[in-house]
Short mmCIF file of C-alpha atoms in Angstrom, two decimals:
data_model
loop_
_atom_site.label_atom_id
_atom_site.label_comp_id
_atom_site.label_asym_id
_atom_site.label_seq_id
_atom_site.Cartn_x
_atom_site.Cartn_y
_atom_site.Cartn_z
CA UNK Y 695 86.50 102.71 162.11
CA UNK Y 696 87.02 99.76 164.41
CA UNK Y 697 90.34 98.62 165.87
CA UNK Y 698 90.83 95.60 163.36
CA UNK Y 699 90.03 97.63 160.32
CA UNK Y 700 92.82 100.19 161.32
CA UNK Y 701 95.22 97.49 161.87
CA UNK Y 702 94.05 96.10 158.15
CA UNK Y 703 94.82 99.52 157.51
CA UNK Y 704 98.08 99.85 158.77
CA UNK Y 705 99.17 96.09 157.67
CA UNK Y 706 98.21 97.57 154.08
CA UNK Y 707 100.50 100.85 154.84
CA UNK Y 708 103.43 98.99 155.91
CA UNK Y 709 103.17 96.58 152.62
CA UNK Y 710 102.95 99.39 150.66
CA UNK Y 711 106.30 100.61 152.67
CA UNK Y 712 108.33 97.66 152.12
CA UNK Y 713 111.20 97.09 149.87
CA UNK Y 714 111.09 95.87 146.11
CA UNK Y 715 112.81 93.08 145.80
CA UNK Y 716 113.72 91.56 142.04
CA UNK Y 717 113.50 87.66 141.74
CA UNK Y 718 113.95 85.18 138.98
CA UNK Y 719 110.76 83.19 139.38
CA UNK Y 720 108.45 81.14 141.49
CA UNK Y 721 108.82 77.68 140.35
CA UNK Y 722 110.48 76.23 137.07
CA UNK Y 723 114.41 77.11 137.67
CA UNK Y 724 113.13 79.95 140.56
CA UNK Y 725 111.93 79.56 144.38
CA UNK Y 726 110.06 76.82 145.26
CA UNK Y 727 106.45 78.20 146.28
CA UNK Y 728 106.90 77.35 150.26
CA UNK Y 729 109.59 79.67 150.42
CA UNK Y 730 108.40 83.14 149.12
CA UNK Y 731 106.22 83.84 152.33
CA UNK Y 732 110.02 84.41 153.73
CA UNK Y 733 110.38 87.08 151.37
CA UNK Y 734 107.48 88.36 151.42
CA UNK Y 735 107.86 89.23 155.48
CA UNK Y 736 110.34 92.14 154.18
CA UNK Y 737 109.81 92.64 151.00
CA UNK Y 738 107.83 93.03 147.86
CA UNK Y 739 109.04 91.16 145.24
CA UNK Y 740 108.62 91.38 141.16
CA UNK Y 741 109.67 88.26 138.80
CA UNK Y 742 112.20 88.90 136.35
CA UNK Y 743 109.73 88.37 133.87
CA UNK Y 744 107.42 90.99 135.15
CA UNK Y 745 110.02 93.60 135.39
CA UNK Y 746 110.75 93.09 131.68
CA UNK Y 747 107.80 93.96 130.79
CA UNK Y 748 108.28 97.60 132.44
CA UNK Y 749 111.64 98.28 133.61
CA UNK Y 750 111.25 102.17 133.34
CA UNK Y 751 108.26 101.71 135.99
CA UNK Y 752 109.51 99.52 137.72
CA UNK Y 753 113.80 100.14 137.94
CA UNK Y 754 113.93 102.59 140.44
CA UNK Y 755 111.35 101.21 143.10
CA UNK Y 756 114.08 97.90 143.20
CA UNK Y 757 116.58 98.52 146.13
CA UNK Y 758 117.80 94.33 146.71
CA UNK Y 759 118.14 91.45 143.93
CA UNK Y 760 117.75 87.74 145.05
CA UNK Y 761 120.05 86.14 142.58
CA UNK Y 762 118.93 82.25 142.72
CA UNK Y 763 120.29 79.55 140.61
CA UNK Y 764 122.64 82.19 139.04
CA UNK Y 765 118.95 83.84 138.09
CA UNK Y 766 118.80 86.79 137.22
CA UNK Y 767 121.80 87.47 135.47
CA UNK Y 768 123.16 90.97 137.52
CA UNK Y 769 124.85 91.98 134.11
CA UNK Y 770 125.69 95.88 133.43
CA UNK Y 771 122.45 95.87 131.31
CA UNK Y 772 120.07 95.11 133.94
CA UNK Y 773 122.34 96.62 136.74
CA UNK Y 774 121.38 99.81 135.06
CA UNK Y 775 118.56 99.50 134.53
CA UNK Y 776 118.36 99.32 138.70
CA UNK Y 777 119.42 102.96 139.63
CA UNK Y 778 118.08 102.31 143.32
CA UNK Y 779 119.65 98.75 143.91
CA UNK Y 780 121.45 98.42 147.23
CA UNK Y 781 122.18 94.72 147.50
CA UNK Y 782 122.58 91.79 145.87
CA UNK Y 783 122.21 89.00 147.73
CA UNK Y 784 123.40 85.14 146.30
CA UNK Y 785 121.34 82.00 146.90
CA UNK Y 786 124.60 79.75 148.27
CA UNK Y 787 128.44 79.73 148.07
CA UNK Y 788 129.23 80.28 145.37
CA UNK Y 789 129.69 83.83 143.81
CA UNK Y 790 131.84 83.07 140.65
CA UNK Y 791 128.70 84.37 138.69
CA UNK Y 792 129.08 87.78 140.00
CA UNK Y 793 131.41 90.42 138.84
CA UNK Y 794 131.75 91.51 142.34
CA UNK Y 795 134.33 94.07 141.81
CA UNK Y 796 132.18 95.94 139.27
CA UNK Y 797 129.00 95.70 141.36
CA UNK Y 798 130.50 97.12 144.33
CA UNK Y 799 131.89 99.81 142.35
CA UNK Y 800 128.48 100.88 141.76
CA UNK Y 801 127.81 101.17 145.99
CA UNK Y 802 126.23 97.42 145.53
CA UNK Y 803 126.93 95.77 148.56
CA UNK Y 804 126.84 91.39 147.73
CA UNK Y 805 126.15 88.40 149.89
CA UNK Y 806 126.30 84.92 149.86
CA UNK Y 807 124.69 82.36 152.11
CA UNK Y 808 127.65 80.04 153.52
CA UNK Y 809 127.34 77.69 156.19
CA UNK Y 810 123.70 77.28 155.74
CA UNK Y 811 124.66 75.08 152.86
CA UNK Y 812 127.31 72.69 154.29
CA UNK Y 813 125.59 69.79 155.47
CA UNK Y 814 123.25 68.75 152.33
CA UNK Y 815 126.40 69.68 150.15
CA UNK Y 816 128.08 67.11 152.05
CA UNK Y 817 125.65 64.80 152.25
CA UNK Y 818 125.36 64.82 148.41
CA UNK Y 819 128.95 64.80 148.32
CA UNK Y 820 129.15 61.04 150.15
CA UNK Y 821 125.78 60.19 148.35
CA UNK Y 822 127.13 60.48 145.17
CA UNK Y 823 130.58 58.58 146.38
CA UNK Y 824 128.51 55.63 147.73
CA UNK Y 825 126.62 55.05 144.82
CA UNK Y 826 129.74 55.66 142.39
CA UNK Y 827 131.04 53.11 144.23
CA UNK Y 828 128.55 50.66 144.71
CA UNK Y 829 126.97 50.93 141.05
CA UNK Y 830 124.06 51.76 142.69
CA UNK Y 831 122.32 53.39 139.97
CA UNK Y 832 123.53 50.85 137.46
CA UNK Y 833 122.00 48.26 140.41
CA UNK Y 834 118.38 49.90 140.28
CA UNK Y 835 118.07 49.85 136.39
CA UNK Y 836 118.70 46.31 136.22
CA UNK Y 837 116.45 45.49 139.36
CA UNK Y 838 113.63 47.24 137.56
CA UNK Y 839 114.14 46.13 134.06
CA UNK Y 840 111.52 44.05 133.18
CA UNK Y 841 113.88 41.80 130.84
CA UNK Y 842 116.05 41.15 134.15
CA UNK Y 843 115.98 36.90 134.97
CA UNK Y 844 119.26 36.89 137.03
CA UNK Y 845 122.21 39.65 138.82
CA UNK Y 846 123.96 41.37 136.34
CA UNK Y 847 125.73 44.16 138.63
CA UNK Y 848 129.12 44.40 138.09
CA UNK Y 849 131.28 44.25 141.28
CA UNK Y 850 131.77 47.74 143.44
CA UNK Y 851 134.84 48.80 145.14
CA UNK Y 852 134.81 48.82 149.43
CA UNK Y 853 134.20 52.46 151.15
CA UNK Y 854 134.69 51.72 154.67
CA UNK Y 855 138.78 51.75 155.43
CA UNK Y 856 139.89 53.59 152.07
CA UNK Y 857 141.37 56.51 151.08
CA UNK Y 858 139.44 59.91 151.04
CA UNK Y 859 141.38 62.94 149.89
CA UNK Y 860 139.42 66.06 150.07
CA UNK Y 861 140.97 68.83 148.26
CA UNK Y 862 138.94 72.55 149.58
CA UNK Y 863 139.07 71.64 152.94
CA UNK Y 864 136.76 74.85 154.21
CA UNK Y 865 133.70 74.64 155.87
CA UNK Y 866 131.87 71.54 153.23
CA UNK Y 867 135.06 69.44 153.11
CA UNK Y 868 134.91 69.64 156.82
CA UNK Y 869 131.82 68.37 156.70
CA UNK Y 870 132.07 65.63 154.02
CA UNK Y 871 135.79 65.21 155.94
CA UNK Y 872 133.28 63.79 159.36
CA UNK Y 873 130.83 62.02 157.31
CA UNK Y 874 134.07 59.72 156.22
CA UNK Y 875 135.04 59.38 159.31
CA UNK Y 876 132.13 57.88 160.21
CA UNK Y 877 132.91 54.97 157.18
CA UNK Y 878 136.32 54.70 158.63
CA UNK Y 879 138.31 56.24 156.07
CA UNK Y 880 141.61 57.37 155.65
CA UNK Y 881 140.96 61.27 155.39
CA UNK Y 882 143.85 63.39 153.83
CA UNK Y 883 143.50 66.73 152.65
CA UNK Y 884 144.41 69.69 150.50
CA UNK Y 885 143.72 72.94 150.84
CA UNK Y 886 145.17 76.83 150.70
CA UNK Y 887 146.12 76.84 154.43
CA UNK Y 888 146.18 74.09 156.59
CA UNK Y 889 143.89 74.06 159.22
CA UNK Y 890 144.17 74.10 162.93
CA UNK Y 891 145.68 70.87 164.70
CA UNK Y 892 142.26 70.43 166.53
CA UNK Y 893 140.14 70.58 163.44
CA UNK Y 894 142.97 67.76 161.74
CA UNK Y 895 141.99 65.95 165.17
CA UNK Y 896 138.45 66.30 165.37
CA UNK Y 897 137.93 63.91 161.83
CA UNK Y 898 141.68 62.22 161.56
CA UNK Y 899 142.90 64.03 158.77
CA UNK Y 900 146.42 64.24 157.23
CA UNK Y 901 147.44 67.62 155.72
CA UNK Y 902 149.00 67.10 152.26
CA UNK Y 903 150.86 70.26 151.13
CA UNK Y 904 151.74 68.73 147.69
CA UNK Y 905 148.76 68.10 146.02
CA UNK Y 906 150.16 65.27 143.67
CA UNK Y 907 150.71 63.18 147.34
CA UNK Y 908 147.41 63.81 147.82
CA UNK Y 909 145.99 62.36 144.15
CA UNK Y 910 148.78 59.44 144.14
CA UNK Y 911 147.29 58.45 147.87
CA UNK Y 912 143.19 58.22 147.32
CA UNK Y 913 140.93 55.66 146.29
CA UNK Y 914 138.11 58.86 146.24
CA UNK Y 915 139.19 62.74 145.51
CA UNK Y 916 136.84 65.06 146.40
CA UNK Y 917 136.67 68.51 144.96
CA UNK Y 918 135.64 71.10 147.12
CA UNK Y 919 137.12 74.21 146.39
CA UNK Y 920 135.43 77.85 145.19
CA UNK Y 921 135.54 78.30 141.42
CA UNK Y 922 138.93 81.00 141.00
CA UNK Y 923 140.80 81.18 138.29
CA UNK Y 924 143.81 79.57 140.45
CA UNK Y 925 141.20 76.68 140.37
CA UNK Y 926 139.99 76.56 136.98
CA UNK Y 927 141.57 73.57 134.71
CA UNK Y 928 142.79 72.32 138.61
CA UNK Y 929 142.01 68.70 137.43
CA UNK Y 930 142.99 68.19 134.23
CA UNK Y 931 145.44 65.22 132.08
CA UNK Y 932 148.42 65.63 134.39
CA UNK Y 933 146.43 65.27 137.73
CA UNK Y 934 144.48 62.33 136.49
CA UNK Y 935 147.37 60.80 135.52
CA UNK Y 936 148.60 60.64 138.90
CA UNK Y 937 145.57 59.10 140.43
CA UNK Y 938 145.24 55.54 140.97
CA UNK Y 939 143.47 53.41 137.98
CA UNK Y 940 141.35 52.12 140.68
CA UNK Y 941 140.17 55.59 142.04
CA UNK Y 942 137.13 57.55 141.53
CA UNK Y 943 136.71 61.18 140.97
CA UNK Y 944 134.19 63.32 142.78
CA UNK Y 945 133.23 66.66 141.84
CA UNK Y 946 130.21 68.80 144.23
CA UNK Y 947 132.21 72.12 143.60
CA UNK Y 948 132.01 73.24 139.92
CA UNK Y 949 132.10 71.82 136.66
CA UNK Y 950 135.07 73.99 135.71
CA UNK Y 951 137.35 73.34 138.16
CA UNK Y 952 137.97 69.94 135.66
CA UNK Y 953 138.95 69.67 132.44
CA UNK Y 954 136.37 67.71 131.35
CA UNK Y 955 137.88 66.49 127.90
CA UNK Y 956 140.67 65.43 129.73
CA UNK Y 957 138.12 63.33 132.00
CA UNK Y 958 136.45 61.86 129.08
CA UNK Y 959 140.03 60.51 127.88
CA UNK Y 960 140.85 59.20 131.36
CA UNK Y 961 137.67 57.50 132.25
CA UNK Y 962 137.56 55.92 128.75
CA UNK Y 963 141.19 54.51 128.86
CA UNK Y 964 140.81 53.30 132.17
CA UNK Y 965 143.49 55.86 133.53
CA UNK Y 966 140.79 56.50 136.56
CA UNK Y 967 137.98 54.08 137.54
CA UNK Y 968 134.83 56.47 137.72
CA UNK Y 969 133.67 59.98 138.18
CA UNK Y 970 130.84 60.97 140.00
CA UNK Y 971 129.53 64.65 139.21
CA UNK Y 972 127.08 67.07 140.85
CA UNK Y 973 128.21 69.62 138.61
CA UNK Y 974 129.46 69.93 135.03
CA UNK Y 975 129.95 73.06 132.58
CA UNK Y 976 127.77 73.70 130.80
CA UNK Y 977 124.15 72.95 133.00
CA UNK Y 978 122.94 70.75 131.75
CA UNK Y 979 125.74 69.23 129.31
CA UNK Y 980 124.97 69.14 125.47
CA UNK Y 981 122.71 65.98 124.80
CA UNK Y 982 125.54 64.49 122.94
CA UNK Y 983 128.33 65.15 125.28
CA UNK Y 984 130.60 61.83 125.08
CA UNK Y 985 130.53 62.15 129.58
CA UNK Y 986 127.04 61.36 129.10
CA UNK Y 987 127.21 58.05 127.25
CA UNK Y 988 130.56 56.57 129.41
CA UNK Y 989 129.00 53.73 131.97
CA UNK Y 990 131.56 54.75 134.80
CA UNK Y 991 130.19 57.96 134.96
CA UNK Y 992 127.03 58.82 137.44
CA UNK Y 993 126.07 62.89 137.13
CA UNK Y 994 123.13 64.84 138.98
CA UNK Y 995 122.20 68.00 138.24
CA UNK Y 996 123.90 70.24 140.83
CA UNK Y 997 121.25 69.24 143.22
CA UNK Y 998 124.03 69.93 146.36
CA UNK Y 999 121.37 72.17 148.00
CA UNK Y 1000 118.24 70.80 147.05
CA UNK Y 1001 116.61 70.20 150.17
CA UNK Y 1002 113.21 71.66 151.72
CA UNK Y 1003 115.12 72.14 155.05
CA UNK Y 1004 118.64 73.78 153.52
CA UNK Y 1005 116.22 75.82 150.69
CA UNK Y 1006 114.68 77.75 153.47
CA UNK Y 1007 117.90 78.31 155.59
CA UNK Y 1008 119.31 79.97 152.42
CA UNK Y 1009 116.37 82.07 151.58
CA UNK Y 1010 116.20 83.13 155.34
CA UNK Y 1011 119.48 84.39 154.79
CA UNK Y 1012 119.51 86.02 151.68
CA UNK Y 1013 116.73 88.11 153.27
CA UNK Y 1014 118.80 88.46 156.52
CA UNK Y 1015 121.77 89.66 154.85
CA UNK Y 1016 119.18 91.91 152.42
CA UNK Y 1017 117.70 93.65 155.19
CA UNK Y 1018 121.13 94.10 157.09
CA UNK Y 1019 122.31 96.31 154.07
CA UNK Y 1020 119.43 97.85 153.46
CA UNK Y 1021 119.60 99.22 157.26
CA UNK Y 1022 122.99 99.95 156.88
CA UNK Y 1023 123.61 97.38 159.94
CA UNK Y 1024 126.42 94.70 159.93
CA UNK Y 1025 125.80 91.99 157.07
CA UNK Y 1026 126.29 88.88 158.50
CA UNK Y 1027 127.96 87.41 154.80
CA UNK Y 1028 129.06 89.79 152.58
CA UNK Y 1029 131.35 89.31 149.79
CA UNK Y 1030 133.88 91.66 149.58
CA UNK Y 1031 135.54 92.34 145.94
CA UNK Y 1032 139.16 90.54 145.72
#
């Protein structure tokens, strides 16, 4: 046998040898198709749909779940149903899909994939500020409208020199913290603990212990916090109140960190000026949801991370922190249970 056919050989043994890996899906609400050759370096990997159709067979073989877009579901069920399962590993920040305590009780070590995510969270963060502000959605409908004679675009509100207060000032409101900077804006900020004098420094921001300072003060909040239950209902008729009538409301963290009847009610009675939403609970909203009808309102489709560049730096780590447990070497982001 020549030298290539035993390295065919050999390239076919260590294939065989690698890792099953369960997935959600290539495509529709799964991995985009560039980004399974990652996976595919370390492990094997089976759809969710696929392993349906024979969990008996194929159960034990699975030692690491890639859980993408909150995809697949790691409920008891299916954890079960995974006797060999070593890691689960999360596709970005947030984990407040995960039972973590109960999946580590079962010897399931879980990761998520921060830092990797900060700057296109950030930069969706200021996108969806700018155009909130600017109407520029509302600014492209009527430019392409084909009943359009004459400007119609109501007025915007000025970026550059207001107020920014960032409340979750981790490693994304750091980031979205710089990118106002660079409009000139006044940056305050909320957060658990405050941060290091240097970091204040490094993008001039003001540390606001009380958070109702913080709301009275800003012409833009920004939500940025992880989804706890200490954050849950955060934003709700009280805080709104306290904002200016003139402000806008930005939220890139999660949808239930606001109360959003109570943002319906403010919005509509003028209490804030406008919201602008990357995220919303449920995804997507019912088709008749009253946030979806209001005209101050702009909402994407928790799109924070949806970037070619920032896709691939997450899968690369999911894989990373994958094979780190399954070696039983150091994972570099592991979740540990509260």
């Amino acid at each position: 046998m020549s030298r290539g056919k035993l390295l065919k050989q050999g390239s076919l043994v260590m294939e065989d040898n690698k890792p099953w890996a369960l997935i959600s899906e290539v495509g529709g609400q799964g991995y985009i198709e560039e980004v399974t050759d990652i996976m595919k370096q370390h492990f094997q990997i089976i759809c969710l749909k696929d392993f349906l159709q024979n969990p008996l067979l194929h159960g034990p073989k699975i030692q690491a779940m890639f859980v993408w877009n909150a995809l697949p579901a790691p409920k008891p069920a299916l954890l079960s149903s995974l006797p060999s399962l070593r890691v689960v590993a999360n596709g970005g920040v947030g984990i407040d899909h995960l039972d973590v305590s109960y999946i580590t009780s079962l010897g399931v070590k879980v990761t998520n994939t921060p830092g990797v995510v900060s700057d296109a969270t950030a930069d969706i963060a200021m996108g969806l500020l700018l155009a909130s502000a600017r109407n520029i959605v509302e600014g492209h409908q009527i430019a392409v409208n084909p009943n359009t004679t004459h400007k119609q675009c109501r007025m915007g509100v000025e970026v550059t020199g207001s107020t920014l207060g960032i409340i979750g000032m981790g490693h994304i409101g750091s980031k979205i913290a710089q990118r106002g900077k660079g409009f000139d804006m006044k940056i305050l900020y909320h957060n658990r603990s405050r941060r290091t004098v240097e970091d204040e420094q490094a993008v001039g921001a003001s540390y606001h212990d009380n958070m109702d300072d913080l709301l009275k003060a800003s012409d833009f909040v920004m939500l940025a916090v992880d989804l706890t239950p200490e954050t849950t209902g955060l934003i709700s008729h009280r805080e709104l109140s306290l904002m200016k009538p003139t402000a806008t409301l930005v939220n890139i963290s999660r949808g239930l960190v606001v109360d959003q009847d109570a943002l319906v009610k403010a919005l509509q009675s003028g209490t804030i000026r406008a919201a602008a939403l990357d995220v919303t609970h449920p995804e997507p909203l019912p088709r008749d949801h009253p946030l979806l009808g209001l005209p101050n309102v702009l909402i994407t489709p928790h799109v924070g991370t949806n970037t070619y560049t920032t896709t691939r730096r997450m899968v690369q780590r999911m894989v990373e922190n994958a094979v780190a447990a399954l070696k039983g070497q150091t994972i570099p982001n592991e979740v540990k249970p509260k």
